[in-house]
Amino acid sequence: MSDLKKIKNEYLLKLKSKLNLSDINQIKSELFGKNGLVSSQFKKIGTIAQSDRKKFASDLNIIKDELQNIISSKINEIENSVINEKLEKEQIDVTLPERPFVRGKIHPVSQTIDEISSIFSEIGFSVEEGPDVENEYNNFTALNTPDNHPARDMHDTFYLDEKKQRLLRTHTSPVQIRTMLKDRPPFKIIAPGRTYRSDSDQTHAPMFHQVEGLHIDKNINMSHLKGCLNYFIKEFFEVKKIKMRFRPSHFPFTEPSAEVDIGYEIKDGKIIIGEGDKWLEILGCGMVHPNVLRNVKVDPTKFQGYAFGIGIDRLAMLKYGINDLRAFFECDYRWLNHFGFDPLDVPTNYRGLSR
Ligand code: PHE
């Protein structure tokens, strides 16, 4: 019997026995591996006498195809039986009750930040962020806040080292510095985030939220500031008219500086924004001080503009009728379920961020 026939008969027999995947792989490499029986026969073709060569090659190809076909159908068979076995064993009981499904809620502060960001993005502001742990320079010095300024006092500021070089930022204003240091004017940004001061009562928490605004360009003046804030407050509270007043104030990093109050009244135990004769302070603002611009290498004779800092928590309390600031940060699920927002509800004035 020729070698080819012997190989064929031997392996046909082997392939008839009960085999698992690794047996088959073993057979495959015995036949078709680098030095496998069939592979070596192919190498021999060149040495066969010319007259027999054609027939030898054709027989060899037929045997190769036959064996390969059997091997691949065996592999298929085994794989199918593994799947079938699994299907038999792992039945799904569709009558079982479902697992409880809990959908989280969006915290009112997060919701308010989203709303604020979308309102400002409508008029061309982009959103910047800065770290909660700041250095003394960005939080105070660069913002034209002298060494002896009361805001630096231990009572207000959480310092993180003895030398008072690292601290928890006391406002979002250091993001003004970070933004202006990394780019060239014009700047038109808002920066929402957490801020910290050593203070705690019904309207103050040691951690609270602000949103900073900064608009620097050629020819920006105080009327732009007024227009921008007026637009924002109307959009935020969803009212057509708003009573707003600018009260002279002082911040080291703006000149002139102002605090802004909005008018409100209480009707049937509810706060109504934009009417009445009561005033509520909601933000600090002003024209950016030339010294601040010089500190970030912006020429104040060419560029100027305004900045503002809004207390976010206060706005959220007013809009959503929450009367104790501390509840925001107590992580009470019942409270969150009541005041939180459905994650699939898009804010009413959300029209997509500009960035
Ligand atoms: N950073 C000020 C504060 O926290 C607010 C402010 C920001 C005032 C920007 C003027 C300009 O009180």
Coordinates of C-alpha atoms and ligand atoms in Angstrom, one line a residue:
M1 CA 0.0 0.0 0.0
S2 CA 1.3 3.4 -0.8
D3 CA 2.3 5.8 2.0
L4 CA -0.6 8.1 1.1
K5 CA -3.2 5.3 1.4
K6 CA -1.7 4.2 4.7
I7 CA -2.0 7.7 6.1
K8 CA -5.5 8.1 4.8
N9 CA -6.7 4.8 6.2
E10 CA -5.0 5.2 9.6
Y11 CA -6.5 8.7 10.1
L12 CA -9.9 7.9 8.8
L13 CA -10.1 5.3 11.5
K14 CA -8.8 7.6 14.2
L15 CA -11.3 10.2 13.2
K16 CA -14.2 7.8 13.6
S17 CA -13.5 7.2 17.3
K18 CA -14.9 9.4 20.0
L19 CA -12.9 12.6 20.1
N20 CA -12.8 15.9 22.0
L21 CA -11.5 19.2 20.8
S22 CA -8.0 18.7 21.9
D23 CA -7.8 15.2 20.4
I24 CA -8.8 16.8 17.1
N25 CA -6.3 19.6 17.3
Q26 CA -3.7 16.9 18.0
I27 CA -4.6 15.0 14.9
K28 CA -4.6 18.3 12.9
S29 CA -1.1 19.0 13.9
E30 CA 0.1 15.4 13.3
L31 CA -1.2 15.7 9.7
F32 CA -0.9 19.3 8.7
G33 CA 1.6 20.8 11.2
K34 CA 5.0 22.0 10.0
N35 CA 6.4 18.5 9.9
G36 CA 3.0 16.7 9.8
L37 CA 2.5 13.6 7.7
V38 CA 0.6 15.3 4.9
S39 CA 2.8 18.3 4.9
S40 CA 6.0 16.1 4.5
Q41 CA 4.3 14.4 1.5
F42 CA 3.9 17.8 -0.1
K43 CA 7.6 18.4 0.4
K44 CA 8.4 15.1 -1.4
I45 CA 6.7 16.1 -4.6
G46 CA 9.9 17.4 -6.1
T47 CA 11.7 14.1 -5.6
I48 CA 9.1 11.9 -7.4
A49 CA 9.9 10.7 -10.9
Q50 CA 8.5 13.0 -13.6
S51 CA 6.1 10.4 -15.0
D52 CA 4.4 9.7 -11.6
R53 CA 4.5 13.2 -10.2
K54 CA 1.2 14.5 -11.6
K55 CA -0.8 11.6 -10.3
F56 CA 1.0 11.7 -6.9
A57 CA 0.2 15.4 -6.5
S58 CA -3.4 15.0 -7.4
D59 CA -3.9 12.0 -5.1
L60 CA -2.2 13.9 -2.3
N61 CA -4.5 16.9 -2.8
I62 CA -7.6 14.7 -2.7
I63 CA -6.5 13.0 0.5
K64 CA -5.7 16.4 2.1
D65 CA -9.1 17.8 1.2
E66 CA -10.9 14.7 2.4
L67 CA -9.1 14.7 5.8
Q68 CA -9.5 18.5 6.2
N69 CA -13.2 18.3 5.5
I70 CA -13.7 15.5 8.1
I71 CA -11.7 17.5 10.7
S72 CA -13.6 20.7 10.2
S73 CA -17.0 19.0 10.4
K74 CA -15.9 17.2 13.5
I75 CA -14.9 20.5 15.1
N76 CA -18.3 21.9 14.2
E77 CA -20.1 18.9 15.7
I78 CA -18.2 19.3 19.0
E79 CA -18.8 23.0 19.2
N80 CA -22.5 22.6 18.6
S81 CA -22.8 19.9 21.2
V82 CA -21.1 22.1 23.8
I83 CA -23.6 24.9 23.0
N84 CA -26.5 22.5 23.2
E85 CA -25.4 21.1 26.4
K86 CA -25.2 24.6 27.9
L87 CA -28.6 25.5 26.6
E88 CA -30.1 22.4 28.2
K89 CA -28.5 23.1 31.5
E90 CA -28.9 26.9 31.7
Q91 CA -32.6 27.5 31.4
I92 CA -34.0 30.9 32.1
D93 CA -37.0 31.0 34.3
V94 CA -39.1 33.8 32.8
T95 CA -41.6 33.5 35.7
L96 CA -39.1 34.8 38.3
P97 CA -39.9 38.3 39.6
E98 CA -37.7 41.1 38.3
R99 CA -34.9 42.7 40.4
P100 CA -35.9 46.0 41.9
F101 CA -35.1 48.9 39.6
V102 CA -33.9 52.1 41.2
R103 CA -33.4 55.2 39.2
G104 CA -31.2 57.8 40.8
K105 CA -32.1 61.5 40.9
I106 CA -30.1 64.5 39.9
H107 CA -29.2 66.7 42.9
P108 CA -30.8 70.2 42.7
V109 CA -27.3 71.8 42.8
S110 CA -26.2 69.8 39.8
Q111 CA -29.4 70.6 38.0
T112 CA -29.0 74.3 38.7
I113 CA -25.3 74.2 37.4
D114 CA -26.6 72.5 34.2
E115 CA -29.2 75.2 33.7
I116 CA -26.8 78.0 34.4
S117 CA -24.3 76.6 31.9
S118 CA -26.8 76.2 29.2
I119 CA -28.2 79.8 29.7
F120 CA -24.7 81.3 29.5
S121 CA -23.7 79.1 26.6
E122 CA -26.5 80.6 24.6
I123 CA -24.8 84.0 24.7
G124 CA -21.3 82.7 23.8
F125 CA -19.7 81.8 27.2
S126 CA -17.7 78.6 27.4
V127 CA -17.3 76.5 30.6
E128 CA -14.0 76.4 32.4
E129 CA -13.0 74.4 35.5
G130 CA -10.4 74.8 38.2
P131 CA -9.3 72.7 41.2
D132 CA -10.8 72.9 44.7
V133 CA -7.3 72.9 46.2
E134 CA -5.7 76.1 45.1
N135 CA -2.5 78.0 45.8
E136 CA -2.5 81.2 47.7
Y137 CA -1.3 83.1 44.6
N138 CA -4.3 82.3 42.3
N139 CA -6.8 82.6 45.1
F140 CA -5.6 85.9 46.5
T141 CA -2.4 87.6 45.3
A142 CA -3.0 87.5 41.6
L143 CA -6.5 88.8 42.3
N144 CA -5.1 91.9 43.8
T145 CA -5.9 90.9 47.3
P146 CA -3.2 92.3 49.6
D147 CA -1.6 90.2 52.4
N148 CA -3.5 92.0 55.2
H149 CA -7.0 91.6 53.6
P150 CA -9.6 90.2 56.0
A151 CA -10.6 87.5 53.4
R152 CA -7.3 85.8 54.1
D153 CA -8.1 85.5 57.8
M154 CA -8.0 82.1 59.3
H155 CA -11.7 82.4 60.2
D156 CA -12.7 82.4 56.5
T157 CA -10.1 80.3 54.8
F158 CA -9.3 76.7 55.2
Y159 CA -5.5 76.6 54.8
L160 CA -3.9 73.2 54.1
D161 CA -0.4 73.9 55.3
E162 CA 1.4 76.0 58.0
K163 CA 2.9 78.4 55.5
K164 CA -0.6 79.1 54.1
Q165 CA 0.5 78.4 50.6
R166 CA -2.2 75.8 49.8
L167 CA -5.8 76.2 50.6
L168 CA -9.4 75.3 49.7
R169 CA -10.4 78.0 47.2
T170 CA -12.6 80.5 48.9
H171 CA -14.3 81.6 45.6
T172 CA -14.3 80.6 41.9
S173 CA -12.3 83.8 41.0
P174 CA -9.0 81.9 40.8
V175 CA -10.4 80.3 37.6
Q176 CA -10.2 83.8 36.1
I177 CA -6.4 83.7 36.7
R178 CA -6.0 80.2 35.4
T179 CA -8.0 80.9 32.3
M180 CA -6.1 84.2 31.5
L181 CA -2.7 82.7 32.1
K182 CA -3.2 79.8 29.7
D183 CA -4.6 81.8 26.8
R184 CA -4.7 85.1 25.1
P185 CA -7.7 87.5 25.1
P186 CA -10.6 87.7 24.3
F187 CA -12.0 85.6 27.2
K188 CA -15.7 84.8 27.7
I189 CA -16.1 82.1 30.2
I190 CA -18.1 80.9 33.2
A191 CA -16.6 78.6 35.8
P192 CA -19.0 76.7 38.1
G193 CA -17.7 74.7 41.1
R194 CA -17.3 74.1 44.8
T195 CA -15.9 76.8 47.1
Y196 CA -15.1 76.7 50.8
R197 CA -15.2 79.0 53.8
S198 CA -15.2 78.3 57.5
D199 CA -18.9 79.2 58.1
S200 CA -22.1 77.3 59.0
D201 CA -25.7 78.3 59.6
Q202 CA -29.1 78.2 57.9
T203 CA -27.8 80.1 54.9
H204 CA -24.1 79.3 55.0
A205 CA -22.3 75.9 54.6
P206 CA -18.5 75.4 54.8
M207 CA -18.7 74.0 51.3
F208 CA -20.9 75.8 48.8
H209 CA -21.1 76.5 45.1
Q210 CA -20.3 79.5 42.9
V211 CA -20.3 80.3 39.3
E212 CA -17.7 82.8 38.1
G213 CA -18.1 84.8 34.9
L214 CA -15.4 86.6 33.0
H215 CA -15.7 88.6 29.8
I216 CA -12.6 90.4 28.6
D217 CA -12.3 92.0 25.2
K218 CA -11.7 95.4 23.5
N219 CA -14.4 97.9 24.5
I220 CA -16.3 95.9 27.1
N221 CA -18.0 98.1 29.6
M222 CA -20.4 98.1 32.6
S223 CA -23.5 98.2 30.5
H224 CA -22.5 94.8 29.0
L225 CA -22.3 93.5 32.5
K226 CA -25.8 94.8 33.3
G227 CA -27.3 93.4 30.1
C228 CA -25.7 90.0 30.6
L229 CA -26.8 89.6 34.2
N230 CA -30.3 90.9 33.4
Y231 CA -30.6 88.3 30.6
F232 CA -29.3 85.6 32.9
I233 CA -31.6 86.2 35.8
K234 CA -34.7 86.4 33.6
E235 CA -33.8 83.2 31.8
F236 CA -33.0 81.4 35.1
F237 CA -36.1 82.3 36.9
E238 CA -38.2 82.1 33.7
V239 CA -39.7 85.5 34.2
K240 CA -40.3 88.3 31.6
K241 CA -39.4 91.2 33.8
I242 CA -37.0 91.4 36.7
K243 CA -36.3 94.1 39.3
M244 CA -32.6 94.4 39.7
R245 CA -30.3 96.8 41.5
F246 CA -26.6 97.4 41.6
R247 CA -25.3 98.4 45.0
P248 CA -21.8 99.9 45.3
S249 CA -19.4 97.4 46.9
H250 CA -15.8 96.5 47.2
F251 CA -13.8 93.6 45.9
P252 CA -10.0 93.9 45.5
F253 CA -10.2 92.4 42.0
T254 CA -12.8 94.7 40.5
E255 CA -13.1 98.4 40.2
P256 CA -15.8 99.6 40.3
S257 CA -17.5 96.8 42.2
A258 CA -21.1 96.1 42.9
E259 CA -23.4 93.7 44.6
V260 CA -26.6 92.8 42.8
D261 CA -30.0 92.4 44.4
I262 CA -33.1 91.2 42.8
G263 CA -36.6 92.2 43.8
Y264 CA -39.1 89.7 45.3
E265 CA -42.2 89.4 47.4
I266 CA -43.8 86.7 49.4
K267 CA -47.3 85.8 48.4
D268 CA -49.2 82.9 50.1
G269 CA -46.0 81.7 51.7
K270 CA -44.2 81.6 48.3
I271 CA -41.3 83.7 47.0
I272 CA -42.2 85.5 43.8
I273 CA -39.1 86.7 42.0
G274 CA -39.1 89.9 40.0
E275 CA -41.9 91.7 41.8
G276 CA -42.5 93.4 45.2
D277 CA -40.4 95.7 47.3
K278 CA -38.0 93.3 49.1
W279 CA -34.4 92.9 47.9
L280 CA -32.3 89.8 47.9
E281 CA -28.5 89.8 47.3
I282 CA -27.4 87.1 44.8
L283 CA -24.0 88.1 43.4
G284 CA -20.9 90.2 43.4
C285 CA -19.5 91.7 40.3
G286 CA -17.5 94.6 38.7
M287 CA -15.0 95.7 36.1
V288 CA -11.8 93.6 36.3
H289 CA -9.1 95.6 38.1
P290 CA -6.2 96.7 35.8
N291 CA -3.8 95.1 38.4
V292 CA -5.4 91.7 37.8
L293 CA -5.0 92.0 34.1
R294 CA -1.3 93.1 34.5
N295 CA -0.7 90.0 36.7
V296 CA -1.8 87.7 33.9
K297 CA 0.1 89.7 31.2
V298 CA -3.0 91.3 29.6
D299 CA -2.5 94.9 28.7
P300 CA -5.3 96.9 30.5
T301 CA -5.0 99.8 28.0
K302 CA -6.1 97.4 25.2
F303 CA -8.4 95.0 27.0
Q304 CA -10.9 95.3 29.7
G305 CA -14.1 93.7 30.9
Y306 CA -16.3 92.5 33.7
A307 CA -16.4 89.6 36.1
F308 CA -19.1 88.2 38.4
G309 CA -19.5 85.6 41.1
I310 CA -22.9 84.1 41.7
G311 CA -23.9 81.9 44.7
I312 CA -25.4 78.8 43.0
D313 CA -26.9 77.3 46.2
R314 CA -28.8 80.5 46.9
L315 CA -30.3 80.5 43.4
A316 CA -31.3 76.8 43.6
M317 CA -33.0 77.4 47.0
L318 CA -35.0 80.3 45.5
K319 CA -36.0 78.6 42.3
Y320 CA -36.9 75.3 43.9
G321 CA -38.3 76.5 47.2
I322 CA -35.7 74.9 49.5
N323 CA -35.3 76.8 52.8
D324 CA -32.3 75.3 54.5
L325 CA -29.0 75.3 52.7
R326 CA -27.6 72.5 54.9
A327 CA -30.1 70.0 53.5
F328 CA -28.2 70.2 50.2
F329 CA -25.3 68.4 51.7
E330 CA -26.8 66.0 54.2
C331 CA -27.2 63.2 51.7
D332 CA -30.7 62.2 52.9
Y333 CA -32.2 60.0 50.2
R334 CA -35.8 61.0 51.2
W335 CA -34.9 64.6 50.7
L336 CA -33.1 63.9 47.4
N337 CA -36.0 61.8 46.1
H338 CA -38.3 64.7 46.8
F339 CA -36.2 67.6 45.5
G340 CA -34.1 65.7 43.0
F341 CA -34.7 65.7 39.2
D342 CA -35.4 62.9 36.8
P343 CA -32.1 62.1 35.0
L344 CA -34.0 61.9 31.7
D345 CA -35.6 65.3 32.0
V346 CA -33.7 67.9 30.1
P347 CA -33.7 71.4 31.8
T348 CA -36.5 73.6 30.4
N349 CA -34.1 76.1 28.9
Y350 CA -31.5 73.6 27.8
R351 CA -30.7 74.1 24.1
G352 CA -27.3 72.4 24.1
L353 CA -23.9 73.6 25.3
S354 CA -21.9 75.7 22.9
R355 CA -18.7 73.7 23.4
Ligands
PHE1 N1 -15.3 86.3 44.3 C1 -16.3 87.2 44.9 C2 -16.9 86.5 46.2 O1 -16.7 85.3 46.3 C3 -17.4 87.5 44.0 C4 -17.0 88.2 42.8 C5 -16.6 87.6 41.6 C6 -17.0 89.6 42.8 C7 -16.1 88.3 40.5 C8 -16.6 90.3 41.7 C9 -16.2 89.7 40.6 O2 -17.5 87.1 47.0

